[in-house]
Backbone as a printed PyTorch tensor [residue, N CA C, xyz], in Angstrom:
tensor([[[ -3.3970,  19.0810,   4.0540],
         [ -2.3660,  18.8360,   3.0820],
         [ -2.1330,  20.1140,   2.2890]],

        [[ -1.2360,  20.9290,   2.7670],
         [ -0.8930,  22.1670,   2.0870],
         [  0.4950,  21.9990,   1.4860]],

        [[  0.6460,  22.4370,   0.2650],
         [  1.9090,  22.3060,  -0.4450],
         [  2.7930,  23.5180,  -0.1720]],

        [[  4.1020,  23.3010,  -0.2440],
         [  5.0490,  24.3830,   0.0120],
         [  5.3500,  25.1450,  -1.2770]],

        [[  5.9070,  26.3090,  -1.1120],
         [  6.3050,  27.1270,  -2.2480],
         [  7.3420,  26.3890,  -3.0840]],

        [[  8.2120,  25.6450,  -2.4320],
         [  9.2480,  24.8900,  -3.1300],
         [  8.6270,  23.8540,  -4.0610]],

        [[  7.5980,  23.1620,  -3.5880],
         [  6.9370,  22.1470,  -4.4110],
         [  6.2460,  22.7840,  -5.6150]],

        [[  5.6500,  23.9310,  -5.3980],
         [  4.9580,  24.6350,  -6.4790],
         [  5.9680,  25.1030,  -7.5340]],

        [[  7.0560,  25.7080,  -7.0800],
         [  8.0820,  26.2010,  -8.0000],
         [  8.7550,  25.0580,  -8.7480]],

        [[  8.9370,  23.9380,  -8.0680],
         [  9.5610,  22.7710,  -8.6860],
         [  8.7630,  22.3240,  -9.9100]],

        [[  7.4510,  22.2340,  -9.7610],
         [  6.6050,  21.8280, -10.8830],
         [  6.6130,  22.8900, -11.9790]],

        [[  6.5080,  24.1380, -11.6000],
         [  6.4600,  25.2240, -12.5850],
         [  7.7600,  25.3370, -13.3800]],

        [[  8.8640,  24.8880, -12.8100],
         [ 10.1670,  25.0430, -13.4660],
         [ 10.6720,  23.7920, -14.1700]],

        [[  9.8770,  22.7280, -14.1990],
         [ 10.3020,  21.5370, -14.9330],
         [ 10.5550,  21.8950, -16.3890]],

        [[ 11.7010,  21.5120, -16.9060],
         [ 12.0560,  21.8200, -18.2880],
         [ 11.5180,  20.7680, -19.2570]],

        [[ 11.3700,  19.5350, -18.7800],
         [ 10.9650,  18.4410, -19.6690],
         [  9.4480,  18.2920, -19.7810]],

        [[  8.7000,  18.9790, -18.9360],
         [  7.2360,  18.8880, -18.9610],
         [  6.6590,  19.9460, -19.8840]],

        [[  5.5820,  19.5940, -20.5570],
         [  4.8670,  20.5630, -21.3830],
         [  4.0890,  21.5220, -20.4730]],

        [[  3.6730,  22.6260, -21.0400],
         [  2.8800,  23.5930, -20.2670],
         [  1.5950,  22.9550, -19.7590]],

        [[  0.9620,  22.1420, -20.5920],
         [ -0.2800,  21.4910, -20.1950],
         [ -0.0610,  20.5730, -19.0050]],

        [[  1.0240,  19.8130, -19.0120],
         [  1.3050,  18.8930, -17.9070],
         [  1.5710,  19.6670, -16.6130]],

        [[  2.2770,  20.7880, -16.7210],
         [  2.5310,  21.6270, -15.5440],
         [  1.2280,  22.1790, -14.9850]],

        [[  0.3710,  22.7020, -15.8840],
         [ -0.9090,  23.2550, -15.4500],
         [ -1.7630,  22.1810, -14.7920]],

        [[ -1.8030,  21.0040, -15.3860],
         [ -2.5810,  19.9000, -14.8210],
         [ -2.0910,  19.5430, -13.4160]],

        [[ -0.7740,  19.4790, -13.2400],
         [ -0.2120,  19.1230, -11.9340],
         [ -0.5160,  20.1930, -10.8890]],

        [[ -0.3950,  21.4600, -11.2790],
         [ -0.6660,  22.5490, -10.3380],
         [ -2.1470,  22.5930,  -9.9530]],

        [[ -3.0170,  22.4050, -10.9340],
         [ -4.4530,  22.4050, -10.6360],
         [ -4.8460,  21.1940,  -9.7910]],

        [[ -4.1690,  20.0840,  -9.9900],
         [ -4.4260,  18.9020,  -9.1710],
         [ -4.0220,  19.1600,  -7.7180]],

        [[ -2.9040,  19.8540,  -7.5340],
         [ -2.4720,  20.2100,  -6.1810],
         [ -3.5320,  21.0900,  -5.5130]],

        [[ -4.0240,  22.0670,  -6.2540],
         [ -5.0370,  22.9850,  -5.7300],
         [ -6.3110,  22.2240,  -5.3640]],

        [[ -6.7100,  21.3540,  -6.2360],
         [ -7.9160,  20.5550,  -6.0080],
         [ -7.7630,  19.6720,  -4.7620]],

        [[ -6.6030,  19.0420,  -4.6160],
         [ -6.3690,  18.1800,  -3.4570],
         [ -6.4710,  18.9480,  -2.1430]],

        [[ -5.9560,  20.1590,  -2.1330],
         [ -6.0280,  20.9510,  -0.9020],
         [ -7.4710,  21.2420,  -0.5180]],

        [[ -8.2670,  21.6810,  -1.4880],
         [ -9.6570,  22.0170,  -1.1960],
         [-10.4890,  20.7800,  -0.8750]],

        [[-10.1420,  19.6430,  -1.4760],
         [-10.8830,  18.4000,  -1.1930],
         [-10.6320,  17.8980,   0.2220]],

        [[ -9.4900,  18.2400,   0.7830],
         [ -9.1710,  17.8010,   2.1380],
         [ -9.6970,  18.7420,   3.2150]],

        [[-10.2890,  19.8610,   2.7980],
         [-10.9600,  20.7340,   3.7580],
         [-12.3380,  20.1530,   4.0500]],

        [[-12.7530,  20.2580,   5.2640],
         [-14.0750,  19.7580,   5.6190],
         [-14.7840,  20.7290,   6.5290]],

        [[-15.9400,  20.3290,   6.9860],
         [-16.7170,  21.2010,   7.8680],
         [-16.0290,  21.3750,   9.2200]],

        [[-15.1050,  20.4620,   9.5470],
         [-14.3920,  20.5480,  10.8160],
         [-13.0670,  21.3120,  10.7000]],

        [[-12.7550,  21.8310,   9.5030],
         [-11.5150,  22.5790,   9.3060],
         [-11.6040,  23.9300,  10.0050]],

        [[-10.4940,  24.3330,  10.5950],
         [-10.4600,  25.6060,  11.3010],
         [-10.2970,  26.7660,  10.3100]],

        [[-10.5610,  27.9500,  10.7940],
         [-10.4170,  29.1390,   9.9590],
         [ -8.9600,  29.2930,   9.5220]],

        [[ -8.0370,  28.9530,  10.4140],
         [ -6.6180,  29.0490,  10.1020],
         [ -6.2520,  28.0970,   8.9590]],

        [[ -6.7870,  26.8780,   8.9840],
         [ -6.5290,  25.9110,   7.9230],
         [ -7.0760,  26.4070,   6.5880]],

        [[ -8.2570,  26.9770,   6.6230],
         [ -8.8660,  27.4950,   5.3920],
         [ -8.0410,  28.6540,   4.8110]],

        [[ -7.5640,  29.5290,   5.6690],
         [ -6.7400,  30.6550,   5.2110],
         [ -5.4030,  30.1680,   4.6510]],

        [[ -4.8400,  29.1550,   5.2710],
         [ -3.5770,  28.5980,   4.7940],
         [ -3.7440,  28.0000,   3.3890]],

        [[ -4.8380,  27.2840,   3.1810],
         [ -5.1210,  26.7140,   1.8610],
         [ -5.3230,  27.8350,   0.8550]],

        [[ -6.0150,  28.8800,   1.2560],
         [ -6.2650,  30.0150,   0.3610],
         [ -4.9540,  30.6970,  -0.0510]],

        [[ -4.0420,  30.8740,   0.8900],
         [ -2.7540,  31.5030,   0.5830],
         [ -1.9340,  30.6340,  -0.3740]],

        [[ -1.9430,  29.3290,  -0.1190],
         [ -1.2080,  28.4140,  -0.9930],
         [ -1.8390,  28.3800,  -2.3770]],

        [[ -3.1570,  28.4360,  -2.4230],
         [ -3.8710,  28.4530,  -3.6890],
         [ -3.4630,  29.6830,  -4.5000]],

        [[ -3.3200,  30.8030,  -3.8450],
         [ -2.8950,  32.0330,  -4.5190],
         [ -1.4970,  31.8560,  -5.1120]],

        [[ -0.6010,  31.1760,  -4.3980],
         [  0.7490,  30.9120,  -4.9130],
         [  0.6810,  30.0070,  -6.1400]],

        [[ -0.2080,  29.0260,  -6.0970],
         [ -0.3780,  28.1290,  -7.2380],
         [ -0.8820,  28.9170,  -8.4390]],

        [[ -1.8510,  29.7900,  -8.2380],
         [ -2.3960,  30.5880,  -9.3370],
         [ -1.3480,  31.5450,  -9.9060]],

        [[ -0.4780,  32.0390,  -9.0580],
         [  0.6080,  32.9010,  -9.5290],
         [  1.5740,  32.0950, -10.3970]],

        [[  1.8530,  30.8560,  -9.9960],
         [  2.7120,  29.9750, -10.7970],
         [  2.0360,  29.6680, -12.1350]],

        [[  0.7300,  29.4560, -12.1040],
         [ -0.0210,  29.2110, -13.3340],
         [  0.0650,  30.4230, -14.2490]],

        [[  0.0130,  31.6030, -13.6650],
         [  0.1000,  32.8330, -14.4530],
         [  1.4480,  32.9330, -15.1710]],

        [[  2.5040,  32.4000, -14.5620],
         [  3.8190,  32.4460, -15.2110],
         [  3.8900,  31.4880, -16.4010]],

        [[  3.0120,  30.4890, -16.4180],
         [  2.9750,  29.5210, -17.5120],
         [  1.9550,  29.9380, -18.5680]],

        [[  0.7750,  30.3500, -18.1160],
         [ -0.3230,  30.7390, -19.0060],
         [ -0.9570,  31.9950, -18.4000]],

        [[ -0.5250,  33.1520, -18.8750],
         [ -0.9300,  34.4140, -18.2550],
         [ -2.4430,  34.6460, -18.2140]],

        [[ -3.1720,  34.4290, -19.3050],
         [ -4.6280,  34.6760, -19.2320],
         [ -5.3330,  33.7840, -18.2060]],

        [[ -4.9480,  32.5310, -18.1550],
         [ -5.5810,  31.6080, -17.2120],
         [ -5.2660,  31.9980, -15.7740]],

        [[ -4.0000,  32.2870, -15.4860],
         [ -3.6010,  32.6680, -14.1360],
         [ -4.2560,  33.9630, -13.6940]],

        [[ -4.3370,  34.9130, -14.6020],
         [ -4.9820,  36.1890, -14.2950],
         [ -6.4540,  35.9800, -13.9640]],

        [[ -7.1070,  35.1260, -14.7330],
         [ -8.5190,  34.8350, -14.4860],
         [ -8.7160,  34.2130, -13.1000]],

        [[ -7.8770,  33.2490, -12.7470],
         [ -7.9840,  32.6210, -11.4300],
         [ -7.7630,  33.6240, -10.3020]],

        [[ -6.7370,  34.4600, -10.4400],
         [ -6.4320,  35.4400,  -9.3920],
         [ -7.5360,  36.4890,  -9.2720]],

        [[ -8.0700,  36.9370, -10.3970],
         [ -9.1490,  37.9210, -10.3850],
         [-10.3920,  37.3450,  -9.7240]],

        [[-10.7190,  36.1200, -10.0720],
         [-11.8860,  35.4590,  -9.4770],
         [-11.7030,  35.2950,  -7.9800]],

        [[-10.5010,  34.9610,  -7.5610],
         [-10.2170,  34.8020,  -6.1340],
         [-10.4130,  36.1340,  -5.4090]],

        [[ -9.9600,  37.2240,  -6.0120],
         [-10.0980,  38.5450,  -5.4020],
         [-11.5660,  38.9770,  -5.3400]],

        [[-12.3290,  38.6990,  -6.3880],
         [-13.7460,  39.0660,  -6.3980],
         [-14.5070,  38.3220,  -5.3190]],

        [[-14.2370,  37.0320,  -5.1780],
         [-14.9300,  36.2400,  -4.1550],
         [-14.5500,  36.7050,  -2.7490]],

        [[-13.3390,  37.1920,  -2.5860],
         [-12.8810,  37.6740,  -1.2800],
         [-13.6360,  38.9350,  -0.8730]],

        [[-13.9530,  39.7790,  -1.8700],
         [-14.6410,  41.0380,  -1.5870],
         [-16.1040,  40.8370,  -1.1950]],

        [[-16.6860,  39.7580,  -1.6430],
         [-18.1200,  39.5270,  -1.3890],
         [-18.3910,  39.1060,   0.0040]]])
């Protein structure tokens, strides 16, 4: 269950939602993707989730810059290890 860029942007651009509600929805999307990965998931599936997760974190950064930056930095550090 990987979300599209359109779905991510749709949530990030809602005018009637508060920033907190947008962040909660985006983080829930991220959580759902990782929860659906299992030991039988292929490397391609894992990379696809990782790429989508990065898009979600970028959207979060547009709403709350410190939080989004922290998520992206942590993702980059874990990638280097």
